Short mmCIF file of C-alpha atoms and ligand atoms in Angstrom, two decimals:
data_model
loop_
_atom_site.label_atom_id
_atom_site.label_comp_id
_atom_site.label_asym_id
_atom_site.label_seq_id
_atom_site.Cartn_x
_atom_site.Cartn_y
_atom_site.Cartn_z
CA MET A 1 28.13 6.63 79.81
CA THR A 2 24.85 5.15 78.63
CA HIS A 3 22.77 7.70 76.71
CA PRO A 4 19.01 7.70 77.48
CA LEU A 5 18.37 6.87 73.84
CA ASN A 6 20.25 3.61 74.28
CA ALA A 7 18.31 2.34 77.25
CA GLU A 8 16.70 -1.04 76.81
CA GLY A 9 13.19 -1.01 75.33
CA VAL A 10 13.56 2.50 73.94
CA ASP A 11 12.26 3.08 70.39
CA PRO A 12 14.52 5.76 68.81
CA PHE A 13 11.82 6.77 66.33
CA ALA A 14 9.24 7.29 69.14
CA ILE A 15 11.76 9.53 70.96
CA ALA A 16 12.34 11.51 67.79
CA SER A 17 8.57 12.00 67.39
CA GLU A 18 8.39 13.17 71.00
CA ALA A 19 11.30 15.58 70.38
CA ALA A 20 9.55 16.94 67.27
CA LYS A 21 6.36 17.46 69.32
CA GLN A 22 8.29 19.39 71.97
CA ILE A 23 9.88 21.55 69.26
CA ALA A 24 6.45 22.26 67.71
CA GLU A 25 5.08 23.20 71.17
CA LYS A 26 8.02 25.43 72.10
CA SER A 27 8.37 27.14 68.72
CA GLY A 28 4.70 27.31 67.71
CA ILE A 29 5.66 25.94 64.29
CA THR A 30 3.97 22.62 63.65
CA ASN A 31 5.72 21.77 60.43
CA HIS A 32 9.31 22.42 59.29
CA ASP A 33 9.98 22.02 55.59
CA ILE A 34 13.73 21.74 55.75
CA ALA A 35 16.38 21.10 58.36
CA LEU A 36 20.01 22.14 58.67
CA THR A 37 22.75 20.77 60.88
CA LEU A 38 25.40 23.50 61.21
CA GLY A 39 28.90 22.26 61.84
CA SER A 40 32.17 24.04 62.53
CA GLY A 41 32.29 27.36 60.73
CA TRP A 42 28.64 27.33 59.60
CA ALA A 43 26.88 28.62 62.72
CA LYS A 44 26.40 32.17 61.52
CA ALA A 45 24.11 30.90 58.75
CA ALA A 46 21.40 30.55 61.38
CA ASP A 47 21.26 34.36 61.58
CA LEU A 48 21.39 34.90 57.82
CA ILE A 49 18.89 32.49 56.35
CA GLY A 50 15.79 34.14 57.74
CA GLU A 51 13.96 35.38 60.80
CA THR A 52 14.42 33.36 63.98
CA VAL A 53 10.99 32.46 65.33
CA SER A 54 12.29 30.52 68.32
CA GLU A 55 15.59 29.35 69.80
CA ILE A 56 15.54 26.41 72.16
CA PRO A 57 18.47 25.02 74.20
CA ALA A 58 18.90 21.50 72.82
CA SER A 59 19.14 20.17 76.38
CA GLN A 60 15.42 21.02 76.78
CA ILE A 61 14.48 18.58 74.00
CA VAL A 62 14.26 14.89 74.69
CA GLY A 63 17.18 12.80 73.42
CA PHE A 64 19.67 15.65 72.87
CA SER A 65 22.81 15.87 74.96
CA LYS A 66 24.95 18.89 75.81
CA PRO A 67 27.60 19.77 73.22
CA ALA A 68 30.83 18.01 74.07
CA VAL A 69 33.13 20.38 72.20
CA VAL A 70 34.01 24.07 72.50
CA GLY A 71 32.91 25.73 69.30
CA HIS A 72 29.73 23.65 68.88
CA VAL A 73 26.52 25.55 69.59
CA GLY A 74 23.88 23.58 71.43
CA THR A 75 20.62 25.18 70.32
CA ILE A 76 17.76 24.31 68.02
CA ARG A 77 16.17 27.16 66.11
CA SER A 78 13.07 27.56 64.12
CA VAL A 79 13.70 30.02 61.30
CA ARG A 80 11.18 31.50 58.81
CA LEU A 81 12.84 31.72 55.40
CA PRO A 82 12.24 34.63 52.97
CA ASN A 83 10.30 32.15 50.78
CA GLY A 84 7.81 31.49 53.59
CA LYS A 85 9.09 28.00 54.38
CA HIS A 86 10.25 27.02 57.85
CA ALA A 87 13.72 25.70 58.60
CA LEU A 88 14.79 23.74 61.68
CA VAL A 89 18.36 24.70 62.38
CA ILE A 90 20.19 22.25 64.56
CA GLY A 91 23.37 23.56 66.25
CA ALA A 92 23.65 20.51 68.41
CA ARG A 93 25.48 17.59 66.90
CA THR A 94 26.36 14.42 68.76
CA HIS A 95 29.51 12.90 67.29
CA PHE A 96 30.14 9.16 67.08
CA TYR A 97 33.41 9.67 68.98
CA GLU A 98 31.46 10.81 72.07
CA ASN A 99 30.58 7.14 72.61
CA HIS A 100 26.83 7.71 73.09
CA GLY A 101 26.06 5.27 70.30
CA VAL A 102 24.65 5.65 66.82
CA ARG A 103 21.09 6.37 68.01
CA ALA A 104 22.27 9.51 69.74
CA VAL A 105 24.33 10.50 66.65
CA VAL A 106 21.31 10.43 64.34
CA HIS A 107 18.63 11.61 66.81
CA SER A 108 18.73 15.16 65.42
CA VAL A 109 18.17 13.87 61.87
CA ARG A 110 15.29 11.64 62.93
CA THR A 111 13.81 14.53 64.90
CA ALA A 112 14.07 16.76 61.80
CA ALA A 113 12.23 14.15 59.75
CA ALA A 114 9.56 13.79 62.46
CA ALA A 115 9.19 17.62 62.43
CA GLY A 116 8.26 17.35 58.75
CA ALA A 117 11.55 18.17 56.99
CA LYS A 118 11.83 16.72 53.49
CA VAL A 119 15.35 18.13 52.89
CA MET A 120 18.29 17.67 55.27
CA VAL A 121 21.25 19.96 54.87
CA LEU A 122 24.32 18.55 56.60
CA THR A 123 27.29 20.86 57.00
CA ASN A 124 30.66 20.26 58.65
CA GLY A 125 34.23 21.44 59.05
CA ALA A 126 36.60 18.86 57.57
CA GLY A 127 40.01 18.21 56.28
CA GLY A 128 40.79 18.47 52.55
CA ILE A 129 42.83 15.93 50.58
CA ARG A 130 42.97 18.13 47.50
CA LYS A 131 45.59 20.87 47.77
CA GLU A 132 43.58 23.35 45.75
CA TRP A 133 41.10 23.51 48.62
CA ALA A 134 43.58 25.16 50.97
CA GLY A 135 42.34 28.39 52.52
CA GLY A 136 38.80 27.56 53.44
CA ALA A 137 37.01 26.22 50.38
CA ALA A 138 33.34 25.24 50.69
CA VAL A 139 32.86 21.96 48.92
CA LEU A 140 29.73 19.95 48.04
CA ILE A 141 29.70 16.33 49.19
CA SER A 142 29.01 14.04 46.24
CA ASP A 143 29.18 10.71 48.06
CA HIS A 144 30.74 9.17 51.16
CA ILE A 145 32.91 6.34 52.39
CA ASN A 146 31.86 5.29 55.86
CA LEU A 147 34.97 4.17 57.75
CA THR A 148 33.34 4.06 61.19
CA ALA A 149 32.40 0.36 60.87
CA ALA A 150 29.01 1.44 62.22
CA SER A 151 25.51 2.03 60.84
CA PRO A 152 22.63 4.00 62.31
CA LEU A 153 20.25 1.33 60.99
CA GLU A 154 19.24 -1.53 63.20
CA GLY A 155 18.28 -5.03 62.32
CA ALA A 156 17.89 -6.24 58.74
CA THR A 157 17.20 -2.76 57.37
CA PHE A 158 18.50 -2.70 53.82
CA ILE A 159 18.52 0.87 52.48
CA ASP A 160 19.75 1.98 49.06
CA LEU A 161 22.38 4.73 49.19
CA THR A 162 22.64 5.54 45.50
CA ASP A 163 22.53 9.32 44.92
CA LEU A 164 22.49 9.77 48.75
CA TYR A 165 23.82 13.31 48.34
CA SER A 166 21.21 14.43 45.89
CA LYS A 167 22.45 15.52 42.46
CA ARG A 168 19.37 17.68 42.14
CA LEU A 169 20.26 19.63 45.31
CA ARG A 170 23.97 19.92 44.27
CA ASP A 171 22.82 21.39 40.99
CA LEU A 172 20.68 23.93 42.82
CA ALA A 173 23.65 24.88 44.97
CA ARG A 174 25.71 25.41 41.77
CA GLU A 175 23.03 27.80 40.47
CA VAL A 176 24.14 30.04 43.36
CA ASP A 177 27.85 29.47 42.92
CA SER A 178 28.90 27.67 39.74
CA THR A 179 32.49 27.35 41.02
CA LEU A 180 31.56 25.03 43.88
CA ASP A 181 33.73 21.84 43.74
CA GLU A 182 32.50 18.50 44.99
CA GLY A 183 34.14 15.52 46.56
CA VAL A 184 33.78 12.22 48.41
CA TYR A 185 33.58 12.55 52.20
CA CYS A 186 35.33 9.88 54.28
CA GLN A 187 34.05 9.55 57.78
CA PHE A 188 36.61 8.39 60.33
CA ARG A 189 35.59 7.69 63.94
CA GLY A 190 37.95 10.21 65.50
CA PRO A 191 38.34 12.14 67.74
CA HIS A 192 42.02 11.90 66.87
CA TYR A 193 42.80 13.33 63.46
CA GLU A 194 43.92 10.85 60.80
CA THR A 195 47.49 9.77 60.33
CA PRO A 196 49.12 10.77 57.02
CA ALA A 197 48.95 7.06 56.06
CA GLU A 198 45.22 6.98 56.72
CA VAL A 199 44.74 10.08 54.65
CA GLN A 200 46.69 8.39 51.79
CA MET A 201 44.43 5.34 52.18
CA ALA A 202 41.36 7.54 51.96
CA LYS A 203 42.76 9.19 48.83
CA THR A 204 43.51 5.83 47.22
CA MET A 205 39.98 4.69 47.94
CA GLY A 206 38.57 7.72 46.16
CA GLY A 207 38.13 10.10 49.07
CA ASP A 208 38.60 13.87 48.89
CA ILE A 209 37.47 15.03 52.32
CA VAL A 210 38.08 13.57 55.81
CA GLY A 211 35.79 14.22 58.71
CA MET A 212 34.08 12.80 61.78
CA SER A 213 30.36 13.40 61.38
CA THR A 214 28.22 13.50 58.30
CA ALA A 215 28.09 9.96 56.80
CA LEU A 216 26.10 8.31 59.61
CA GLU A 217 23.66 11.25 59.66
CA ALA A 218 23.16 11.07 55.90
CA ILE A 219 22.30 7.35 56.10
CA ALA A 220 19.65 8.04 58.72
CA ALA A 221 18.31 10.92 56.64
CA ARG A 222 17.91 8.56 53.66
CA GLN A 223 16.17 5.99 55.84
CA ALA A 224 13.77 8.75 56.94
CA GLY A 225 13.06 9.56 53.30
CA MET A 226 14.77 12.94 53.22
CA GLU A 227 16.80 14.37 50.37
CA VAL A 228 20.33 15.28 51.54
CA LEU A 229 22.57 18.20 50.68
CA GLY A 230 26.04 17.85 52.22
CA MET A 231 28.62 20.69 52.36
CA SER A 232 32.07 20.71 53.94
CA LEU A 233 34.13 23.73 54.87
CA ILE A 234 37.76 22.68 54.38
CA THR A 235 39.23 24.07 57.61
CA ASN A 236 42.60 22.50 56.95
CA LEU A 237 44.42 20.28 54.51
CA ALA A 238 44.40 16.74 55.84
CA ALA A 239 47.33 15.33 57.82
CA GLY A 240 50.38 14.85 55.66
CA VAL A 241 48.85 16.91 52.83
CA GLN A 242 49.71 20.00 54.85
CA SER A 243 53.19 19.97 56.32
CA THR A 244 52.23 21.54 59.68
CA PRO A 245 50.54 19.59 62.53
CA LEU A 246 46.76 19.81 62.84
CA SER A 247 45.01 21.44 65.80
CA HIS A 248 41.48 22.05 66.95
CA GLU A 249 42.38 25.74 67.34
CA GLU A 250 43.37 25.90 63.69
CA VAL A 251 40.05 24.29 62.72
CA LEU A 252 38.07 26.80 64.85
CA GLN A 253 40.05 29.76 63.47
CA ALA A 254 39.52 28.66 59.89
CA GLY A 255 35.81 28.35 60.69
CA LYS A 256 35.74 31.91 62.08
CA ASP A 257 37.62 33.27 59.04
CA ALA A 258 35.25 31.59 56.59
CA GLU A 259 32.03 32.05 58.61
CA ALA A 260 30.62 35.14 56.96
CA ARG A 261 31.39 33.96 53.42
CA ILE A 262 30.08 30.42 53.73
CA SER A 263 27.04 31.40 55.78
CA GLU A 264 26.03 33.92 53.13
CA LEU A 265 26.48 31.25 50.46
CA LEU A 266 24.34 28.75 52.45
CA ALA A 267 21.65 31.36 53.00
CA LYS A 268 21.38 31.89 49.23
CA ILE A 269 21.23 28.12 48.61
CA VAL A 270 18.66 27.38 51.31
CA VAL A 271 15.91 29.43 49.69
CA LYS A 272 16.25 27.35 46.54
CA LEU A 273 15.83 23.95 48.22
N1 LIG B 301 40.14 15.38 59.81
C1 LIG B 301 39.00 14.99 60.41
N2 LIG B 301 38.08 15.86 60.85
C2 LIG B 301 38.37 17.13 60.72
C3 LIG B 301 39.55 17.63 60.12
C4 LIG B 301 40.48 16.65 59.62
O1 LIG B 301 41.57 16.96 59.10
N3 LIG B 301 39.50 18.97 60.11
C5 LIG B 301 38.32 19.30 60.68
N4 LIG B 301 37.63 18.23 61.03
#
């Protein structure tokens, strides 16, 4: 199951530069100002934020693997925003639980940075620990707790993570919707959902949201010098907070139900970033 990015002697940053070059060639856009990773429920935003200049199957770009999960998209789009900026929209996320290693997980973020992006918008579908978020709330990520025991950084690379989820960008998002709540995102490895006891642990530690993606990506974005905006769609209350069992189908359905609303919200936020 070795991913090409993990082969010996491979420089992940060189592969990301190569991927960015391929995207520039295929899309005709040499510089992207902002990048978005669209998780469960957020895919429709790609249509709403602007005019699609180019849509490329991620499998045609070096370092990207095919999506492992039904409901994940698998394309990379170049979108011209109404404000004239260019957005790179990544519908292809590699999760840590796929076992391709951390380099594969953060390749999209490093590619976005190599493509010129100064702002990285990371979205996901996640479980909510706060009951008031039942029914598909969109929540800003204010900070994270990384419970994967992994880092995308290699060697003695000491990176500050203070204000990782930019307060400036959260404030801009609140100019669009002043009611947006925020919370601390706990990344578990997955792919199993958490046990109720693990959810209680996350809550005790200060967590509000449980998920399987964004923390590792955010760390790589910070290393690459990008400003990060994180947003979660609460597709379900976390295990034990809701009394019914969790299912992937429930997560997908909640994503579908919320898609139009949260995509419109994201489209309004993106032009401000
Ligand atoms: N836990 C972890 N990841 C998730 C959840 C959850 O409850 N819902 C959607 N993604």
